[in-house]
Short mmCIF file of C-alpha atoms in Angstrom, two decimals:
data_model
loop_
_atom_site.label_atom_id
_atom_site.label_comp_id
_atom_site.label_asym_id
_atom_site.label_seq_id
_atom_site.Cartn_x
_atom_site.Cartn_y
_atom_site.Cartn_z
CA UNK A 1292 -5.25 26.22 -11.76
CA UNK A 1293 -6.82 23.83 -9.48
CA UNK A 1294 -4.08 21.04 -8.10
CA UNK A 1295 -5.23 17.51 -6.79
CA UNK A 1296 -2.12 15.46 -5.64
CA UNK A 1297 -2.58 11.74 -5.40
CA UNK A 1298 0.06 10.14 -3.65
CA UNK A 1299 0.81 12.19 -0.40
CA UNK A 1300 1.99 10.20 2.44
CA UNK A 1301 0.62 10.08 6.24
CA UNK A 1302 2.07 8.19 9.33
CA UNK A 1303 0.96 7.20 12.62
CA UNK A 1304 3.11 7.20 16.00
CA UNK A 1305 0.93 3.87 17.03
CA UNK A 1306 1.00 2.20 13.66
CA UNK A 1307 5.33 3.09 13.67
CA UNK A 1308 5.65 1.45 17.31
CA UNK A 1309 3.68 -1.75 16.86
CA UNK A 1310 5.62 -2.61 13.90
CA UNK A 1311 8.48 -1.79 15.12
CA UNK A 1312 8.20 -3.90 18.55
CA UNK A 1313 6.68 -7.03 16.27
CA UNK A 1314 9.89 -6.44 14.21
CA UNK A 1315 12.17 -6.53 16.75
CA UNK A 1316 10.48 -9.27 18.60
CA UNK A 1317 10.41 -11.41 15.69
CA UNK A 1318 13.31 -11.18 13.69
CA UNK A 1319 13.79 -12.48 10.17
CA UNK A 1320 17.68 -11.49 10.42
CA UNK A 1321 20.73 -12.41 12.61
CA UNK A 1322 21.77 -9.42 14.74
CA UNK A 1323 24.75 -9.26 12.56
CA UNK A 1324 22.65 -8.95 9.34
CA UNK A 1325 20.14 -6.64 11.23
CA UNK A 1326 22.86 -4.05 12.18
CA UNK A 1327 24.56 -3.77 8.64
CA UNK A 1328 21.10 -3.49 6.95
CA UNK A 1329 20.17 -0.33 9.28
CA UNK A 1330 23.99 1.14 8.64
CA UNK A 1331 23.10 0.95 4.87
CA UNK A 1332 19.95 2.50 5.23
CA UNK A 1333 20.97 4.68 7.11
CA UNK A 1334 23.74 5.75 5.00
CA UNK A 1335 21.79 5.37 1.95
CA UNK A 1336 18.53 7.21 0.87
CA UNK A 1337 18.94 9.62 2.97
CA UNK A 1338 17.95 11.91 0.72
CA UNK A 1339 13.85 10.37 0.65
CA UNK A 1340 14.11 9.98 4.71
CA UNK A 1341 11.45 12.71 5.73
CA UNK A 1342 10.81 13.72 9.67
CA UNK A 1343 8.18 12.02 11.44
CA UNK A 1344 6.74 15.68 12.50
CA UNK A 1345 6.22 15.98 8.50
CA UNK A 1346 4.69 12.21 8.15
CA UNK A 1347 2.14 13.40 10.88
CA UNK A 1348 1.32 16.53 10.29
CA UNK A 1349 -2.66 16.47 9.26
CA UNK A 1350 -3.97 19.87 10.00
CA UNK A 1351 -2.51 23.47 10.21
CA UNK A 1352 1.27 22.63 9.39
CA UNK A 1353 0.57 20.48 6.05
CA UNK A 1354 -2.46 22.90 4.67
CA UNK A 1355 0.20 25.90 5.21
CA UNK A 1356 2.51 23.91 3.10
CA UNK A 1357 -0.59 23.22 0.58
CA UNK A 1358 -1.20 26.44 0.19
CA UNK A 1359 2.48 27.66 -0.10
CA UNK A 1360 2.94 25.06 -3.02
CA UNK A 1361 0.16 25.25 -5.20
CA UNK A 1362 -1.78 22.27 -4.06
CA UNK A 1363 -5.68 22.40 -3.75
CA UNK A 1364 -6.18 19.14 -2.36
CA UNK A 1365 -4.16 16.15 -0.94
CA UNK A 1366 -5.38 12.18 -1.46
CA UNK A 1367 -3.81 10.82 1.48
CA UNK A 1368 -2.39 7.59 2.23
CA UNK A 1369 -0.62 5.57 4.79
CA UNK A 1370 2.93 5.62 2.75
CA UNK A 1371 5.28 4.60 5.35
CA UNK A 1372 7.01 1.57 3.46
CA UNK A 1373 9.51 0.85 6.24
CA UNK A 1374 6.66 0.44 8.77
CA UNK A 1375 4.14 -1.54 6.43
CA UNK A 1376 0.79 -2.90 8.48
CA UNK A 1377 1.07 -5.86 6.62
CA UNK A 1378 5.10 -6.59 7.88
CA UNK A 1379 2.25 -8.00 10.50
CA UNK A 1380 0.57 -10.98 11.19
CA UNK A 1381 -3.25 -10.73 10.12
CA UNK A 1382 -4.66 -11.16 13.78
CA UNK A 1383 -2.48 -7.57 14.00
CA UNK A 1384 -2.54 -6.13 10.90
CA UNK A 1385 -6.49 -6.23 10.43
CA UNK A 1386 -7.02 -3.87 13.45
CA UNK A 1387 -3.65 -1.48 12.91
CA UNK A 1388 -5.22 -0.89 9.04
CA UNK A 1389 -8.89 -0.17 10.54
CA UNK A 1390 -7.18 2.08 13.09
CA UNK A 1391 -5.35 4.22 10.29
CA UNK A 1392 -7.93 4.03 8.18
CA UNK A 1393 -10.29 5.44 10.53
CA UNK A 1394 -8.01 8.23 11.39
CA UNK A 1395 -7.58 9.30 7.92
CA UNK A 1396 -11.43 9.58 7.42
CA UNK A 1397 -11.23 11.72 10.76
CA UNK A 1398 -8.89 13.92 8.93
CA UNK A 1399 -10.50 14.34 5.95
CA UNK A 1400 -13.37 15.04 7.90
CA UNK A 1401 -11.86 18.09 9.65
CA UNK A 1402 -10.87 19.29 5.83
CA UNK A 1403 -13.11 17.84 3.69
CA UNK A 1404 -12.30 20.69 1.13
CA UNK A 1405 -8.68 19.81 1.35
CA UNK A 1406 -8.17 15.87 1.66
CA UNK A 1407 -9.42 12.98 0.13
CA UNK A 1408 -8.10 9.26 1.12
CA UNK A 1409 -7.23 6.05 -0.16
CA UNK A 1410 -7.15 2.92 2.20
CA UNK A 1411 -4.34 1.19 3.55
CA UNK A 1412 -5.56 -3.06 3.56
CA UNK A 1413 -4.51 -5.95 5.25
CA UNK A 1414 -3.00 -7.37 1.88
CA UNK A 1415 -1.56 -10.91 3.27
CA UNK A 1416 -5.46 -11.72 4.45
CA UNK A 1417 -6.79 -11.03 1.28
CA UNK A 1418 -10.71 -11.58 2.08
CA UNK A 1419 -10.35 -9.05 5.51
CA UNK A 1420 -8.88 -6.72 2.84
CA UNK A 1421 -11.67 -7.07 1.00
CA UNK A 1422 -14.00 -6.63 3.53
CA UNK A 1423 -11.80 -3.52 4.73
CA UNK A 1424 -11.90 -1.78 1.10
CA UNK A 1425 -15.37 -2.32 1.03
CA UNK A 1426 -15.85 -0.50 4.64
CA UNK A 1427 -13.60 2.04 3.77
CA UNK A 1428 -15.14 3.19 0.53
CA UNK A 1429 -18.52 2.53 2.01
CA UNK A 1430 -18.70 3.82 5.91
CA UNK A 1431 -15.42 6.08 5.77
CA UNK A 1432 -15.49 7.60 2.34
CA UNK A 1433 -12.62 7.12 1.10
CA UNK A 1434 -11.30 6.31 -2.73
CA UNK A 1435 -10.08 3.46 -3.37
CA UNK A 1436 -6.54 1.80 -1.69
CA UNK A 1437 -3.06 2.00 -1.86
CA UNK A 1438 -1.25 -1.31 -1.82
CA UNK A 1439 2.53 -1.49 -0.87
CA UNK A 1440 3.58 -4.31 -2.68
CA UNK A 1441 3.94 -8.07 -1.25
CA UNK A 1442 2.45 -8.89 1.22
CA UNK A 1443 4.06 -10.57 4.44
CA UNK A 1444 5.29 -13.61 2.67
CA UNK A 1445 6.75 -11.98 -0.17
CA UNK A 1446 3.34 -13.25 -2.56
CA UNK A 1447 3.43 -10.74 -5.67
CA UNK A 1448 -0.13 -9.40 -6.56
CA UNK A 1449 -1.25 -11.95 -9.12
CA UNK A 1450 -1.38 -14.33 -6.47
CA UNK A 1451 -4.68 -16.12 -6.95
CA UNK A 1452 -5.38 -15.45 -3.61
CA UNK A 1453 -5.43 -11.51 -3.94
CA UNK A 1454 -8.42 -11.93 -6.34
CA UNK A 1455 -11.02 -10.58 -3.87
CA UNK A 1456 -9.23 -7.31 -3.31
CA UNK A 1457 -9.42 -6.34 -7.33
CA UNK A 1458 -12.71 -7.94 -7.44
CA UNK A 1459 -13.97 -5.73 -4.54
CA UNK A 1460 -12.13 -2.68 -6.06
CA UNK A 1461 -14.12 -3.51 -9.65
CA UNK A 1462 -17.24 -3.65 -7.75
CA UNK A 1463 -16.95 -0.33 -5.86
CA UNK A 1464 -15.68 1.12 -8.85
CA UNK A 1465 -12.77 2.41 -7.32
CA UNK A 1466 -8.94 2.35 -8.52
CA UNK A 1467 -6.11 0.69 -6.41
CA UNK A 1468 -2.56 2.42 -6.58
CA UNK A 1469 0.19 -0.04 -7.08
CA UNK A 1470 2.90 1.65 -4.44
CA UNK A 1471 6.51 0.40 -3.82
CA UNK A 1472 7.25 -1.19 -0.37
CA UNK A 1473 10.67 -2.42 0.75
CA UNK A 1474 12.48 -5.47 -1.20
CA UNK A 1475 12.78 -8.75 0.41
CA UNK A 1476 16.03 -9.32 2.10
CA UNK A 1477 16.41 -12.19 0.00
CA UNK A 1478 16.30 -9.39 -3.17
CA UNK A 1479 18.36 -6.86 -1.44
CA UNK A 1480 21.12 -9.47 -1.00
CA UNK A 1481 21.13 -11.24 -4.67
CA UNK A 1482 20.90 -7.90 -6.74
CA UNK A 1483 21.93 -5.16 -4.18
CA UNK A 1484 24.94 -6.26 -2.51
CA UNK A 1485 28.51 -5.86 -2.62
CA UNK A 1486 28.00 -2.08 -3.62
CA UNK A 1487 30.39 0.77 -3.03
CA UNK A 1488 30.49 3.36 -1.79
CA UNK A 1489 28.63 2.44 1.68
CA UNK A 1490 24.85 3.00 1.32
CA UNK A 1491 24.32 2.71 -2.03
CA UNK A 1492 23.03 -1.16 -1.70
CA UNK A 1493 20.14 0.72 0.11
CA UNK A 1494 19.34 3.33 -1.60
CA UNK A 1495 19.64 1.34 -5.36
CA UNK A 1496 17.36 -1.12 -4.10
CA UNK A 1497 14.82 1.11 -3.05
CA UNK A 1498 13.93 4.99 -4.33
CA UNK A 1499 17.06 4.84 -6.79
CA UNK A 1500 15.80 2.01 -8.70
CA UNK A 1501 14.31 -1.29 -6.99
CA UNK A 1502 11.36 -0.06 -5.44
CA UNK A 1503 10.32 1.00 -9.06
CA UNK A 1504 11.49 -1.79 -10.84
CA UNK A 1505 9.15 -4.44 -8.07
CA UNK A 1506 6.30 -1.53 -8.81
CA UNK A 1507 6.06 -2.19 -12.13
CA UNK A 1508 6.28 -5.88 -11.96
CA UNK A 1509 3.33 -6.22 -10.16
CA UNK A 1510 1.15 -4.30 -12.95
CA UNK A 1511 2.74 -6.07 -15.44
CA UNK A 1512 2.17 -9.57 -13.98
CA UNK A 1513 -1.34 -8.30 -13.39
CA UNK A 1514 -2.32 -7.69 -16.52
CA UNK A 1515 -0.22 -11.10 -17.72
CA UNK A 1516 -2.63 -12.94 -15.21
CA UNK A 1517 -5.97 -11.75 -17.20
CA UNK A 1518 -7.02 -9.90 -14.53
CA UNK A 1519 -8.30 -7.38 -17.14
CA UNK A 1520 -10.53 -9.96 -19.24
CA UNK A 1521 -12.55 -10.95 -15.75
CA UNK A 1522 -12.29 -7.63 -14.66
CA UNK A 1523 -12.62 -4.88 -17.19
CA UNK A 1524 -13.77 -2.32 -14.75
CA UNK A 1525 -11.06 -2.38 -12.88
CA UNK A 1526 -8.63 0.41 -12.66
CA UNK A 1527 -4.75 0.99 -11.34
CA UNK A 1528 -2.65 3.75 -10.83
CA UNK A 1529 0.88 3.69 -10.94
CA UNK A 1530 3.12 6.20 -10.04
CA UNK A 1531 6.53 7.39 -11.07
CA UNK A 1532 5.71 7.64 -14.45
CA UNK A 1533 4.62 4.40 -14.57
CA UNK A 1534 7.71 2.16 -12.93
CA UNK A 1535 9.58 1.85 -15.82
CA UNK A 1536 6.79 0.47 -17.81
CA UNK A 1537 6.19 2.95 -20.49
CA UNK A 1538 9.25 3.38 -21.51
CA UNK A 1539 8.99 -0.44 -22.48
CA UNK A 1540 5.62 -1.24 -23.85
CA UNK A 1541 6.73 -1.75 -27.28
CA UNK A 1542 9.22 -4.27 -26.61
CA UNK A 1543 6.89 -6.20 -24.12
CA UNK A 1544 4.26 -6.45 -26.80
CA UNK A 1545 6.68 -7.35 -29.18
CA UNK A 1546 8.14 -10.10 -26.66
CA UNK A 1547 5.34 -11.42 -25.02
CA UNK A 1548 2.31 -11.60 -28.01
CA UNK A 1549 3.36 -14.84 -29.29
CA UNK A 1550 3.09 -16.25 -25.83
CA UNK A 1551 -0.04 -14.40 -24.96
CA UNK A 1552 -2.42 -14.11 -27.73
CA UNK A 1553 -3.92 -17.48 -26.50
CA UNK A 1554 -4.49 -16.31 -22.84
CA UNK A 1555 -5.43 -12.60 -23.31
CA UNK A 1556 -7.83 -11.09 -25.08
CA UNK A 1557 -5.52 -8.23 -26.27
CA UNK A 1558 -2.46 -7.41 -25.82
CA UNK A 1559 -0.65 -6.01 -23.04
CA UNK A 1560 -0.31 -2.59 -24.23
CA UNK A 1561 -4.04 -2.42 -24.77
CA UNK A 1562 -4.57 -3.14 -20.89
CA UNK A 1563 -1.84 -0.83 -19.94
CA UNK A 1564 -3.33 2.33 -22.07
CA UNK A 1565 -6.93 1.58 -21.01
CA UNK A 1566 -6.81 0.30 -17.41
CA UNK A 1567 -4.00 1.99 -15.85
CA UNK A 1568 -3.45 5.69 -15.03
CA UNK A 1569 0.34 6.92 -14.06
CA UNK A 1570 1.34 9.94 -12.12
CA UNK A 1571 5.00 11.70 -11.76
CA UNK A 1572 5.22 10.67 -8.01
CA UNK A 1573 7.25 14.06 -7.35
CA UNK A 1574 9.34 13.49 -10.54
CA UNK A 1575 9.02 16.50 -12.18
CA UNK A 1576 10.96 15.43 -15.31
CA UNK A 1577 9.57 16.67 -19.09
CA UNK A 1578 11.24 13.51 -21.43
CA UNK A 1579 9.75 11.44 -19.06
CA UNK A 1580 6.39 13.32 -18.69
CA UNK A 1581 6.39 13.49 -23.08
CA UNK A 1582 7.05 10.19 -23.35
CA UNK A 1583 4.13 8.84 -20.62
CA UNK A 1584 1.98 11.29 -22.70
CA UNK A 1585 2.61 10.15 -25.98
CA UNK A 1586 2.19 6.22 -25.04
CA UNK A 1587 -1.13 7.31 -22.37
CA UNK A 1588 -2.53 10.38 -23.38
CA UNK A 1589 -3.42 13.27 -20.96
CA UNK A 1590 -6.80 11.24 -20.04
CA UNK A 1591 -4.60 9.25 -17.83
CA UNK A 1592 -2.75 11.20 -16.61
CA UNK A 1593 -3.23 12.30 -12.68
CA UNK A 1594 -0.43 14.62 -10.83
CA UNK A 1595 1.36 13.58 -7.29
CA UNK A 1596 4.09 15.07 -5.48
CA UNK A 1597 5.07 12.04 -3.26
CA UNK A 1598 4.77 14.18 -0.11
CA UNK A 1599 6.91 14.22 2.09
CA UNK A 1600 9.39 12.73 0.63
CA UNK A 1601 9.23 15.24 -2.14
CA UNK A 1602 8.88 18.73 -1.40
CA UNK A 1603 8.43 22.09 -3.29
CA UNK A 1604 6.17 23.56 -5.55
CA UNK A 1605 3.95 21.00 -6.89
CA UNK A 1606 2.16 23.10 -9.78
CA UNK A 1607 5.13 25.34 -11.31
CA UNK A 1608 6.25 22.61 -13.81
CA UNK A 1609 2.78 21.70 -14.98
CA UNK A 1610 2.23 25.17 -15.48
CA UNK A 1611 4.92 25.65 -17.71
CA UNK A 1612 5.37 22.47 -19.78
CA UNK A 1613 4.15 22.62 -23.70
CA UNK A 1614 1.00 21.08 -23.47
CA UNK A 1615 -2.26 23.08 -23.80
CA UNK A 1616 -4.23 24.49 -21.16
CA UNK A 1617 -7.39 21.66 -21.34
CA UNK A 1618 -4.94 18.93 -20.90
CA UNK A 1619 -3.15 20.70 -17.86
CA UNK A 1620 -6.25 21.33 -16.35
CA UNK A 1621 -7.38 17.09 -17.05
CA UNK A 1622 -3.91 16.28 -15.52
CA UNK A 1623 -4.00 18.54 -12.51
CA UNK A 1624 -7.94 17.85 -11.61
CA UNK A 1625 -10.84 16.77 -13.49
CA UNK A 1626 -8.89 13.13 -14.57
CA UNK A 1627 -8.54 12.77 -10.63
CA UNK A 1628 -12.02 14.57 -10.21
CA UNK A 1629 -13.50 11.47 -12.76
CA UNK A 1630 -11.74 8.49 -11.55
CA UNK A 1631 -12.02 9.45 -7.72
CA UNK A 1632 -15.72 10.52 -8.50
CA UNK A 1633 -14.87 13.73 -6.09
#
C-alpha cells in the first residue's frame, strides 16, 4: 500500500544558531529562570528530544529509513518548535523562513518522487507571510504551510491581523497545518509549575499534554471567529487526532450554539467535519483512530508519523486496523493525493 506521511520534521544548523544567538542575546527570562527552565526540559520530554543528525538528514540516511518503514513519501516541514523562525523579529525572521523554505524545495527537488513540502511563514508579519505562502506555493512548489502556533507576541491565530495568511491559503487553494509550538512562559508558569517529580512541568506542558491542548485552541477559536463563513475554501489540518477536539465536539456544540447561532452560519461541528482534516501525528492508537473516524469519516483522514520524534514502522497499524481496504488506501494516499493536489 502506498504511504504519504504529512507531518515529518526537518531542521537547519543556520536556522538552530540564529535563534539561538537572538535568544540568548535577548532574553525574556532572568538567568535564574533561564537555567531552571533548561533543567526541566532537559529532564523532561526527553523521550520526543530527537538528534540533530536525524532533524537534518534529507537524502540517503532518511530515504533508507523511508524505505525500511513503509513510507512512500514524506511532506516535509520545518518542525523544530524550540527553534521557531518566528521566536524572531520580522526584519530576521522574513529571510531565515525564505532561507528554509528554499532549501526544502532544493530537497524535494533532488527526490521529487519521495518529498513533498509545506512552508514554514513569518507568522508575527502576517502580510510577508502572505506574500511568502504565496511564493512558496507558486515559485518553490510546495503545499501549503505549517504554522507553529503564536506568533512572537503570544497573538493566537484569530487575531484579525492573521487574516491575510488564511485568505492567501483560500486563494491558492492550499491547506495550512495547525502545529504545536512551545507555551508562553507566562503558561508554563500558571498551569505547569510546582510539578513533581523534576521534569514533568516540561514535558506536561508540551508533548504530554499542553502543546495539544494550545493546538486545538487555535482551530477552535478559528472557526469561533467565522473564518469559515468568509472563507469556505479554506482548509486545516490538525494533527494528533485532532488536539483533543474530537473527542469534544458534542459538548462544544451543545455549549456554544446558543451563543453562536447569531454569528455563524452553522455550527461548529459543521466547520470542524467539513473544513478540517486530522492525522495521528505518530499516535498509533485504535480508540482514538475509531473515534476520529466515526465523528470525520475516512475522507479526512490523512496519516503522519511525526518524524523524528516518532520512529518505527509507519504503515503496520494501518494495515491491520478493521477498516476496509478503500478507506486504508484514502487514509494512507489518495485523501493526501486530493488535498495536496500531488
Amino acid at each position: 500500500m502506498k504511504l504519504i506521511t504529512l507531518e515529518e520534521h526537518v531542521g537547519f544548523d543556520y536556522a538552530n544558531k540564529e535563534i539561538t544567538d537572538y535568544l540568548m542575546a535577548h532574553p525574556t527570562m532572568t538567568p535564574a529562570e533561564m537555567k531552571e527552565m533548561g533543567q526541566s526540559f532537559q529532564e523532561g520530554p526527553v523521550a520526543y528530544a530527537p538528534s540533530a543528525d536525524d532533524m537534518q538528514a534529507l537524502d540517503d540516511q532518511r530515504i533508507a529509513y523511508m524505505d525500511a518503514n513503509g513510507i512512500d513519501m514524506e511532506v516535509l516541514s520545518y518542525g523544530d518548535a524550540s527553534t521557531n523562525p518566528d521566536l524572531l523579529p520580522t526584519d530576521l525572521s522574513v529571510p531565515l523562513t525564505q532561507r528554509i523554505n528554499d532549501d526544502i524545495a532544493a530537497t524535494i527537488k533532488r527526490h521529487p518522487d519521495r518529498y513533498a513540502g509545506f512552508a514554514t511563514l513569518p507568522v508575527s508579519d502576517p502580510e510577508a507571510a502572505a506574500a511568502e505562502l504565496e511564493r512558496s506555493v507558486t515559485k518553490l512548489g510546495l503545499k501549503g504551510a505549517l504554522l507553529l502556533g503564536t506568533d512572537n507576541q503570544n497573538n493566537l491565530l484569530d487575531a484579525d491581523k492573521f487574516f491575510p495568511i488564511f485568505e492567501m491559503a483560500a486563494k491558492l487553494d492550499v491547506p495550512l497545518y495547525i502545529h504545536p509550538s512551545l507555551p508562553s512562559p507566562e503558561i508554563q508558569k500558571n498551569y505547569y509549575s510546582g510539578m513533581n517529580p523534576k521534569g514533568l512541568n516540561a514535558v506536561m506542558s508540551t508533548p504530554a499534554w499542553g502543546w495539544h491542548m494550545e493546538a486545538g485552541l487555535h482551530v477552535a477559536r478559528l472557526i469561533f471567529s467565522g473564518l469559515f463563513d468568509k472563507l469556505p475554501n479554506l482548509k486545516l489540518i490538525s494533527g494528533h487526532w485532532g488536539e483533543f477536539i474530537p473527542y469534544w465536539l458534542d459538548r462544544l456544540d451543545e455549549a456554544t450554539n446558543p451563543v453562536t447561532e447569531k454569528t455563524l452560519a452553522h455550527p461548529f461541528s459543521y466547520y470542524y467535519k467539513n473544513n478540517v482534516y486530522v492525522t495521528p501525528s505518530g499516535m498509533f492508537t485504535w480508540p482514538q483512530m475509531q473515534l476520529v473516524l466515526n465523528y470525520m469519516g475516512p475522507d479526512h483522514v490523512l496519516w503522519a508519523q511525526d518524524y523524528p520524534y516518532i520512529k518505527g514502522n509507519a504503515e503496520d497499524f494501518l494495515l491491520g486496523t478493521s477498516i476496509s481496504d478503500a478507506d486504508k488506501e484514502k487514509i494512507a494516499h489518495s485523501n493526501a493525493e486530493g488535498l495536496l493536489k500531488l
